[in-house]
PDB file of C-alpha atoms in Angstrom:
ATOM      1  CA  ALA A   1      -8.678  -8.808 -15.207  1.00  0.00           C
ATOM      2  CA  GLN A   2      -4.998  -9.511 -15.492  1.00  0.00           C
ATOM      3  CA  SER A   3      -2.491  -7.485 -13.506  1.00  0.00           C
ATOM      4  CA  VAL A   4       1.138  -7.469 -12.472  1.00  0.00           C
ATOM      5  CA  THR A   5       2.320  -6.259  -9.073  1.00  0.00           C
ATOM      6  CA  GLN A   6       5.894  -5.361  -8.256  1.00  0.00           C
ATOM      7  CA  LEU A   7       5.814  -5.057  -4.517  1.00  0.00           C
ATOM      8  CA  ASP A   8       8.798  -2.757  -4.083  1.00  0.00           C
ATOM      9  CA  SER A   9       9.186   0.542  -5.888  1.00  0.00           C
ATOM     10  CA  GLN A  10      12.831   0.760  -4.772  1.00  0.00           C
ATOM     11  CA  VAL A  11      15.304  -1.809  -3.491  1.00  0.00           C
ATOM     12  CA  PRO A  12      18.592  -0.511  -2.039  1.00  0.00           C
ATOM     13  CA  VAL A  13      21.310  -3.120  -1.637  1.00  0.00           C
ATOM     14  CA  PHE A  14      25.024  -3.087  -0.988  1.00  0.00           C
ATOM     15  CA  GLU A  15      27.425  -4.009  -3.764  1.00  0.00           C
ATOM     16  CA  GLU A  16      28.238  -7.737  -3.863  1.00  0.00           C
ATOM     17  CA  ALA A  17      25.168  -8.556  -1.767  1.00  0.00           C
ATOM     18  CA  PRO A  18      22.352 -10.770  -3.107  1.00  0.00           C
ATOM     19  CA  VAL A  19      19.104  -9.239  -4.277  1.00  0.00           C
ATOM     20  CA  GLU A  20      15.553 -10.382  -4.952  1.00  0.00           C
ATOM     21  CA  LEU A  21      13.029  -8.272  -6.857  1.00  0.00           C
ATOM     22  CA  ARG A  22       9.492  -9.462  -6.350  1.00  0.00           C
ATOM     23  CA  CYS A  23       6.780  -9.876  -8.970  1.00  0.00           C
ATOM     24  CA  ASN A  24       3.300 -11.301  -8.557  1.00  0.00           C
ATOM     25  CA  TYR A  25       0.665 -11.571 -11.233  1.00  0.00           C
ATOM     26  CA  SER A  26      -3.037 -12.189 -11.430  1.00  0.00           C
ATOM     27  CA  SER A  27      -4.510 -14.052 -14.392  1.00  0.00           C
ATOM     28  CA  SER A  28      -7.268 -16.571 -15.001  1.00  0.00           C
ATOM     29  CA  VAL A  29      -5.427 -17.978 -18.027  1.00  0.00           C
ATOM     30  CA  SER A  30      -1.906 -19.207 -18.658  1.00  0.00           C
ATOM     31  CA  VAL A  31       0.735 -16.576 -19.186  1.00  0.00           C
ATOM     32  CA  TYR A  32       4.251 -16.040 -20.392  1.00  0.00           C
ATOM     33  CA  LEU A  33       6.452 -14.108 -17.968  1.00  0.00           C
ATOM     34  CA  PHE A  34       9.257 -11.636 -18.560  1.00  0.00           C
ATOM     35  CA  TRP A  35      11.724  -9.415 -16.809  1.00  0.00           C
ATOM     36  CA  TYR A  36      13.052  -6.340 -18.615  1.00  0.00           C
ATOM     37  CA  VAL A  37      15.803  -3.977 -17.490  1.00  0.00           C
ATOM     38  CA  GLN A  38      16.106  -0.302 -18.308  1.00  0.00           C
ATOM     39  CA  TYR A  39      19.460   1.311 -17.583  1.00  0.00           C
ATOM     40  CA  PRO A  40      19.473   5.083 -16.987  1.00  0.00           C
ATOM     41  CA  ASN A  41      18.549   7.025 -20.123  1.00  0.00           C
ATOM     42  CA  GLN A  42      18.259   3.904 -22.243  1.00  0.00           C
ATOM     43  CA  GLY A  43      15.592   1.691 -23.791  1.00  0.00           C
ATOM     44  CA  LEU A  44      14.427  -1.662 -22.482  1.00  0.00           C
ATOM     45  CA  GLN A  45      16.293  -4.935 -22.696  1.00  0.00           C
ATOM     46  CA  LEU A  46      14.912  -8.410 -22.111  1.00  0.00           C
ATOM     47  CA  LEU A  47      16.660 -10.006 -19.109  1.00  0.00           C
ATOM     48  CA  LEU A  48      14.902 -13.355 -19.181  1.00  0.00           C
ATOM     49  CA  LYS A  49      11.625 -15.036 -19.997  1.00  0.00           C
ATOM     50  CA  TYR A  50       9.559 -18.015 -18.932  1.00  0.00           C
ATOM     51  CA  LEU A  51       7.571 -19.649 -21.719  1.00  0.00           C
ATOM     52  CA  SER A  52       7.366 -23.289 -20.567  1.00  0.00           C
ATOM     53  CA  GLY A  53       9.473 -26.092 -19.127  1.00  0.00           C
ATOM     54  CA  SER A  54      11.852 -25.645 -16.213  1.00  0.00           C
ATOM     55  CA  THR A  55      10.538 -23.142 -13.717  1.00  0.00           C
ATOM     56  CA  LEU A  56      14.035 -21.801 -12.998  1.00  0.00           C
ATOM     57  CA  VAL A  57      15.080 -19.495 -15.779  1.00  0.00           C
ATOM     58  CA  LYS A  58      18.532 -18.048 -16.258  1.00  0.00           C
ATOM     59  CA  GLY A  59      19.028 -14.754 -18.015  1.00  0.00           C
ATOM     60  CA  ILE A  60      21.738 -12.330 -18.943  1.00  0.00           C
ATOM     61  CA  ASN A  61      24.125 -10.596 -16.547  1.00  0.00           C
ATOM     62  CA  GLY A  62      23.868 -13.355 -13.925  1.00  0.00           C
ATOM     63  CA  PHE A  63      20.159 -12.907 -13.206  1.00  0.00           C
ATOM     64  CA  GLU A  64      17.712 -15.747 -12.727  1.00  0.00           C
ATOM     65  CA  ALA A  65      14.022 -16.033 -11.909  1.00  0.00           C
ATOM     66  CA  GLU A  66      11.746 -18.766 -10.655  1.00  0.00           C
ATOM     67  CA  PHE A  67       8.182 -19.255 -11.794  1.00  0.00           C
ATOM     68  CA  ASN A  68       5.907 -20.360  -8.969  1.00  0.00           C
ATOM     69  CA  LYS A  69       2.488 -21.189 -10.344  1.00  0.00           C
ATOM     70  CA  SER A  70       0.808 -21.795  -6.994  1.00  0.00           C
ATOM     71  CA  GLN A  71       1.946 -18.430  -5.666  1.00  0.00           C
ATOM     72  CA  THR A  72       1.599 -16.728  -9.075  1.00  0.00           C
ATOM     73  CA  SER A  73       5.045 -15.240  -8.640  1.00  0.00           C
ATOM     74  CA  PHE A  74       8.097 -14.711 -10.808  1.00  0.00           C
ATOM     75  CA  HIS A  75      10.761 -13.216  -8.539  1.00  0.00           C
ATOM     76  CA  LEU A  76      14.081 -12.071  -9.976  1.00  0.00           C
ATOM     77  CA  ARG A  77      17.332 -12.865  -8.162  1.00  0.00           C
ATOM     78  CA  LYS A  78      21.031 -12.231  -8.424  1.00  0.00           C
ATOM     79  CA  PRO A  79      23.534 -13.680  -5.949  1.00  0.00           C
ATOM     80  CA  SER A  80      25.944 -10.740  -6.071  1.00  0.00           C
ATOM     81  CA  VAL A  81      25.120  -7.325  -7.517  1.00  0.00           C
ATOM     82  CA  HIS A  82      27.445  -4.754  -9.048  1.00  0.00           C
ATOM     83  CA  ILE A  83      27.231  -1.007  -9.458  1.00  0.00           C
ATOM     84  CA  SER A  84      26.447  -1.604 -13.121  1.00  0.00           C
ATOM     85  CA  ASP A  85      23.169  -3.320 -12.140  1.00  0.00           C
ATOM     86  CA  THR A  86      21.706   0.028 -11.110  1.00  0.00           C
ATOM     87  CA  ALA A  87      18.584   0.249 -13.244  1.00  0.00           C
ATOM     88  CA  GLU A  88      14.807   0.026 -13.351  1.00  0.00           C
ATOM     89  CA  TYR A  89      13.477  -3.518 -13.581  1.00  0.00           C
ATOM     90  CA  PHE A  90      10.065  -4.284 -15.054  1.00  0.00           C
ATOM     91  CA  CYS A  91       8.124  -7.510 -14.739  1.00  0.00           C
ATOM     92  CA  ALA A  92       5.607  -8.220 -17.514  1.00  0.00           C
ATOM     93  CA  VAL A  93       3.186 -10.952 -18.569  1.00  0.00           C
ATOM     94  CA  LYS A  94       1.622 -11.917 -21.857  1.00  0.00           C
ATOM     95  CA  LEU A  95      -1.524 -14.017 -22.107  1.00  0.00           C
ATOM     96  CA  ARG A  96      -0.698 -17.259 -23.884  1.00  0.00           C
ATOM     97  CA  ASP A  97      -3.751 -17.307 -26.105  1.00  0.00           C
ATOM     98  CA  SER A  98      -3.708 -13.678 -27.008  1.00  0.00           C
ATOM     99  CA  ASN A  99      -1.966 -11.796 -29.747  1.00  0.00           C
ATOM    100  CA  TYR A 100      -2.102  -8.830 -27.468  1.00  0.00           C
ATOM    101  CA  GLN A 101       1.050  -7.603 -25.991  1.00  0.00           C
ATOM    102  CA  LEU A 102       2.474  -7.127 -22.549  1.00  0.00           C
ATOM    103  CA  ILE A 103       0.881  -6.276 -19.216  1.00  0.00           C
ATOM    104  CA  TRP A 104       3.489  -4.426 -17.174  1.00  0.00           C
ATOM    105  CA  GLY A 105       4.315  -4.046 -13.532  1.00  0.00           C
ATOM    106  CA  ALA A 106       5.062  -0.562 -12.187  1.00  0.00           C
ATOM    107  CA  GLY A 107       8.795  -1.231 -12.023  1.00  0.00           C
ATOM    108  CA  THR A 108      11.384  -1.587  -9.264  1.00  0.00           C
ATOM    109  CA  LYS A 109      14.375   0.684  -9.063  1.00  0.00           C
ATOM    110  CA  LEU A 110      17.466  -1.223  -7.951  1.00  0.00           C
ATOM    111  CA  ILE A 111      19.877   1.046  -6.107  1.00  0.00           C
ATOM    112  CA  ILE A 112      23.356  -0.309  -5.478  1.00  0.00           C
ATOM    113  CA  LYS A 113      25.164   1.173  -2.500  1.00  0.00           C
ATOM    114  CA  PRO A 114      28.983   1.096  -2.565  1.00  0.00           C
TER     115      PRO A 114
ATOM    116  CA  ASP B   1      22.219  -6.917 -37.536  1.00  0.00           C
ATOM    117  CA  THR B   2      20.438  -7.689 -34.271  1.00  0.00           C
ATOM    118  CA  GLU B   3      19.245  -4.348 -33.057  1.00  0.00           C
ATOM    119  CA  VAL B   4      16.434  -1.869 -33.328  1.00  0.00           C
ATOM    120  CA  THR B   5      17.627   1.620 -34.161  1.00  0.00           C
ATOM    121  CA  GLN B   6      15.740   4.833 -33.564  1.00  0.00           C
ATOM    122  CA  THR B   7      16.340   8.372 -34.755  1.00  0.00           C
ATOM    123  CA  PRO B   8      16.589  11.001 -33.531  1.00  0.00           C
ATOM    124  CA  LYS B   9      17.777  10.336 -29.969  1.00  0.00           C
ATOM    125  CA  HIS B  10      16.363  13.634 -28.764  1.00  0.00           C
ATOM    126  CA  LEU B  11      13.737  15.929 -30.248  1.00  0.00           C
ATOM    127  CA  VAL B  12      12.433  19.270 -29.067  1.00  0.00           C
ATOM    128  CA  MET B  13       9.417  20.654 -30.872  1.00  0.00           C
ATOM    129  CA  GLY B  14       6.812  23.338 -30.546  1.00  0.00           C
ATOM    130  CA  MET B  15       3.108  22.650 -30.472  1.00  0.00           C
ATOM    131  CA  THR B  16       2.678  23.809 -34.075  1.00  0.00           C
ATOM    132  CA  ASN B  17       5.551  21.775 -35.514  1.00  0.00           C
ATOM    133  CA  LYS B  18       5.388  18.635 -37.615  1.00  0.00           C
ATOM    134  CA  LYS B  19       8.117  16.071 -36.995  1.00  0.00           C
ATOM    135  CA  SER B  20       8.705  12.350 -37.464  1.00  0.00           C
ATOM    136  CA  LEU B  21      10.339   9.605 -35.456  1.00  0.00           C
ATOM    137  CA  LYS B  22      12.011   6.763 -37.284  1.00  0.00           C
ATOM    138  CA  CYS B  23      12.602   3.144 -36.318  1.00  0.00           C
ATOM    139  CA  GLU B  24      14.483   0.480 -38.234  1.00  0.00           C
ATOM    140  CA  GLN B  25      15.200  -3.234 -37.803  1.00  0.00           C
ATOM    141  CA  HIS B  26      16.855  -5.718 -40.146  1.00  0.00           C
ATOM    142  CA  MET B  27      16.103  -8.943 -38.296  1.00  0.00           C
ATOM    143  CA  GLY B  28      13.216  -9.930 -40.554  1.00  0.00           C
ATOM    144  CA  HIS B  29      10.720  -9.347 -37.746  1.00  0.00           C
ATOM    145  CA  ARG B  30       7.174  -8.962 -39.043  1.00  0.00           C
ATOM    146  CA  ALA B  31       5.698  -7.169 -36.042  1.00  0.00           C
ATOM    147  CA  MET B  32       6.731  -3.675 -34.979  1.00  0.00           C
ATOM    148  CA  TYR B  33       5.493  -1.547 -32.104  1.00  0.00           C
ATOM    149  CA  TRP B  34       5.419   1.993 -30.791  1.00  0.00           C
ATOM    150  CA  TYR B  35       5.388   2.518 -27.046  1.00  0.00           C
ATOM    151  CA  LYS B  36       5.267   5.708 -24.994  1.00  0.00           C
ATOM    152  CA  GLN B  37       7.030   5.859 -21.648  1.00  0.00           C
ATOM    153  CA  LYS B  38       6.674   8.613 -19.080  1.00  0.00           C
ATOM    154  CA  ALA B  39       9.330   9.018 -16.417  1.00  0.00           C
ATOM    155  CA  LYS B  40       9.402   6.289 -13.766  1.00  0.00           C
ATOM    156  CA  LYS B  41       6.489   4.450 -15.415  1.00  0.00           C
ATOM    157  CA  PRO B  42       6.239   1.275 -17.493  1.00  0.00           C
ATOM    158  CA  PRO B  43       5.841   1.663 -21.251  1.00  0.00           C
ATOM    159  CA  GLU B  44       2.346   2.090 -22.704  1.00  0.00           C
ATOM    160  CA  LEU B  45       1.512   0.433 -25.998  1.00  0.00           C
ATOM    161  CA  MET B  46       0.464   2.840 -28.752  1.00  0.00           C
ATOM    162  CA  PHE B  47       0.456   0.937 -32.061  1.00  0.00           C
ATOM    163  CA  VAL B  48       1.192  -2.524 -33.407  1.00  0.00           C
ATOM    164  CA  TYR B  49       2.017  -3.268 -37.034  1.00  0.00           C
ATOM    165  CA  SER B  50       1.857  -6.811 -38.300  1.00  0.00           C
ATOM    166  CA  TYR B  51       3.113  -7.588 -41.800  1.00  0.00           C
ATOM    167  CA  GLU B  52       3.162  -3.853 -42.519  1.00  0.00           C
ATOM    168  CA  LYS B  53      -0.498  -3.382 -41.653  1.00  0.00           C
ATOM    169  CA  LEU B  54      -1.802  -1.563 -38.606  1.00  0.00           C
ATOM    170  CA  SER B  55      -3.045  -4.251 -36.245  1.00  0.00           C
ATOM    171  CA  ILE B  56      -3.643  -2.435 -32.986  1.00  0.00           C
ATOM    172  CA  ASN B  57      -4.272   1.236 -32.206  1.00  0.00           C
ATOM    173  CA  GLU B  58      -4.615   1.770 -28.474  1.00  0.00           C
ATOM    174  CA  SER B  59      -6.968   4.736 -28.817  1.00  0.00           C
ATOM    175  CA  VAL B  60      -4.069   7.042 -29.532  1.00  0.00           C
ATOM    176  CA  PRO B  61      -4.954  10.668 -30.416  1.00  0.00           C
ATOM    177  CA  SER B  62      -4.823  11.466 -34.122  1.00  0.00           C
ATOM    178  CA  ARG B  63      -1.967  13.915 -33.593  1.00  0.00           C
ATOM    179  CA  PHE B  64       0.154  10.729 -33.609  1.00  0.00           C
ATOM    180  CA  SER B  65       0.158   9.052 -37.022  1.00  0.00           C
ATOM    181  CA  PRO B  66       2.079   5.803 -37.572  1.00  0.00           C
ATOM    182  CA  GLU B  67       3.364   4.591 -40.896  1.00  0.00           C
ATOM    183  CA  CYS B  68       5.061   1.373 -41.976  1.00  0.00           C
ATOM    184  CA  PRO B  69       6.595   1.957 -45.437  1.00  0.00           C
ATOM    185  CA  ASN B  70       8.197  -1.506 -45.563  1.00  0.00           C
ATOM    186  CA  SER B  71       8.953  -4.480 -43.360  1.00  0.00           C
ATOM    187  CA  SER B  72      12.073  -2.873 -41.873  1.00  0.00           C
ATOM    188  CA  LEU B  73      10.876   0.651 -41.229  1.00  0.00           C
ATOM    189  CA  LEU B  74       8.374   2.196 -38.855  1.00  0.00           C
ATOM    190  CA  ASN B  75       7.660   5.903 -38.598  1.00  0.00           C
ATOM    191  CA  LEU B  76       5.665   7.968 -36.153  1.00  0.00           C
ATOM    192  CA  HIS B  77       4.498  11.301 -37.523  1.00  0.00           C
ATOM    193  CA  LEU B  78       3.829  14.012 -34.964  1.00  0.00           C
ATOM    194  CA  HIS B  79       1.661  17.068 -35.454  1.00  0.00           C
ATOM    195  CA  ALA B  80       0.149  19.618 -33.070  1.00  0.00           C
ATOM    196  CA  LEU B  81       1.429  17.858 -29.992  1.00  0.00           C
ATOM    197  CA  GLN B  82       0.774  18.982 -26.434  1.00  0.00           C
ATOM    198  CA  PRO B  83       3.336  19.417 -23.639  1.00  0.00           C
ATOM    199  CA  GLU B  84       1.903  16.328 -21.923  1.00  0.00           C
ATOM    200  CA  ASP B  85       3.050  14.294 -24.930  1.00  0.00           C
ATOM    201  CA  SER B  86       6.641  14.798 -23.793  1.00  0.00           C
ATOM    202  CA  ALA B  87       7.996  11.315 -23.095  1.00  0.00           C
ATOM    203  CA  LEU B  88      10.391   8.614 -24.237  1.00  0.00           C
ATOM    204  CA  TYR B  89       9.065   6.945 -27.391  1.00  0.00           C
ATOM    205  CA  LEU B  90      10.223   3.381 -27.798  1.00  0.00           C
ATOM    206  CA  CYS B  91      10.106   1.205 -30.858  1.00  0.00           C
ATOM    207  CA  ALA B  92      10.206  -2.581 -30.620  1.00  0.00           C
ATOM    208  CA  SER B  93       9.936  -5.592 -32.858  1.00  0.00           C
ATOM    209  CA  SER B  94       9.176  -9.291 -32.639  1.00  0.00           C
ATOM    210  CA  GLN B  95       9.154 -12.141 -35.116  1.00  0.00           C
ATOM    211  CA  ASP B  96       5.381 -12.101 -35.120  1.00  0.00           C
ATOM    212  CA  LYS B  97       2.815 -10.152 -33.113  1.00  0.00           C
ATOM    213  CA  GLY B  98       1.954 -13.320 -31.197  1.00  0.00           C
ATOM    214  CA  LEU B  99       5.541 -13.771 -30.022  1.00  0.00           C
ATOM    215  CA  PRO B 100       7.316 -11.967 -27.191  1.00  0.00           C
ATOM    216  CA  ILE B 101       9.238  -8.764 -27.714  1.00  0.00           C
ATOM    217  CA  GLY B 102      12.912  -9.397 -27.108  1.00  0.00           C
ATOM    218  CA  LEU B 103      14.266  -6.130 -28.232  1.00  0.00           C
ATOM    219  CA  PHE B 104      13.387  -2.495 -27.819  1.00  0.00           C
ATOM    220  CA  GLY B 105      15.141   0.396 -29.468  1.00  0.00           C
ATOM    221  CA  PRO B 106      16.976   2.980 -27.351  1.00  0.00           C
ATOM    222  CA  GLY B 107      14.114   5.425 -27.717  1.00  0.00           C
ATOM    223  CA  THR B 108      13.579   9.022 -28.773  1.00  0.00           C
ATOM    224  CA  ARG B 109      13.260  11.476 -25.913  1.00  0.00           C
ATOM    225  CA  LEU B 110      10.640  13.983 -27.026  1.00  0.00           C
ATOM    226  CA  THR B 111      10.079  17.382 -25.431  1.00  0.00           C
ATOM    227  CA  VAL B 112       7.097  19.456 -26.531  1.00  0.00           C
ATOM    228  CA  LEU B 113       7.313  23.116 -25.639  1.00  0.00           C
TER     229      LEU B 113
END
């Protein structure tokens, strides 16, 4: 069965420091990969997605992620975080050959310390 | 217009009430979704509409009744809810149900007393 694991439930980091949020998935078939962000008391917004092509994907707000097929990972990175990046971040996958929708990770709360 | 709108933002209802949540998009997307999200959890898929027809029902209790009156509108009718149904209800859309969701609405925060 397919699954998505976000290894850290919370990641505290100082403002202007770099951050990496980890995501690993398990699937026997090819997948599409996504990162969504949910700011406090808001809905979800797509940060970036990997569908095919270059394994380094750039998204909004200075975030990027790298797809590593051999390690089945899709870690999210930002070189310098701001207070405004405080949010919950969800990794999700979609099976390529399925009309079915997303399989979600449990989420990682990014906490920015001043 | 590149957003998904949801009304109301907040809703408090008793267990005997009947209420409706509304979702609207004007991007020409042909797939629309209802998700339920409990605090500090990822969203759970409830329903998928494709070309205005119900495509997926994730074994949702019948006290939740979806409706898609046209290609831009999606409703969720609520009746005889339980306190455990309190959650954030998110609407989303995509160009087609086989394509990724890029956009969720801001959600309706529902409290059932």
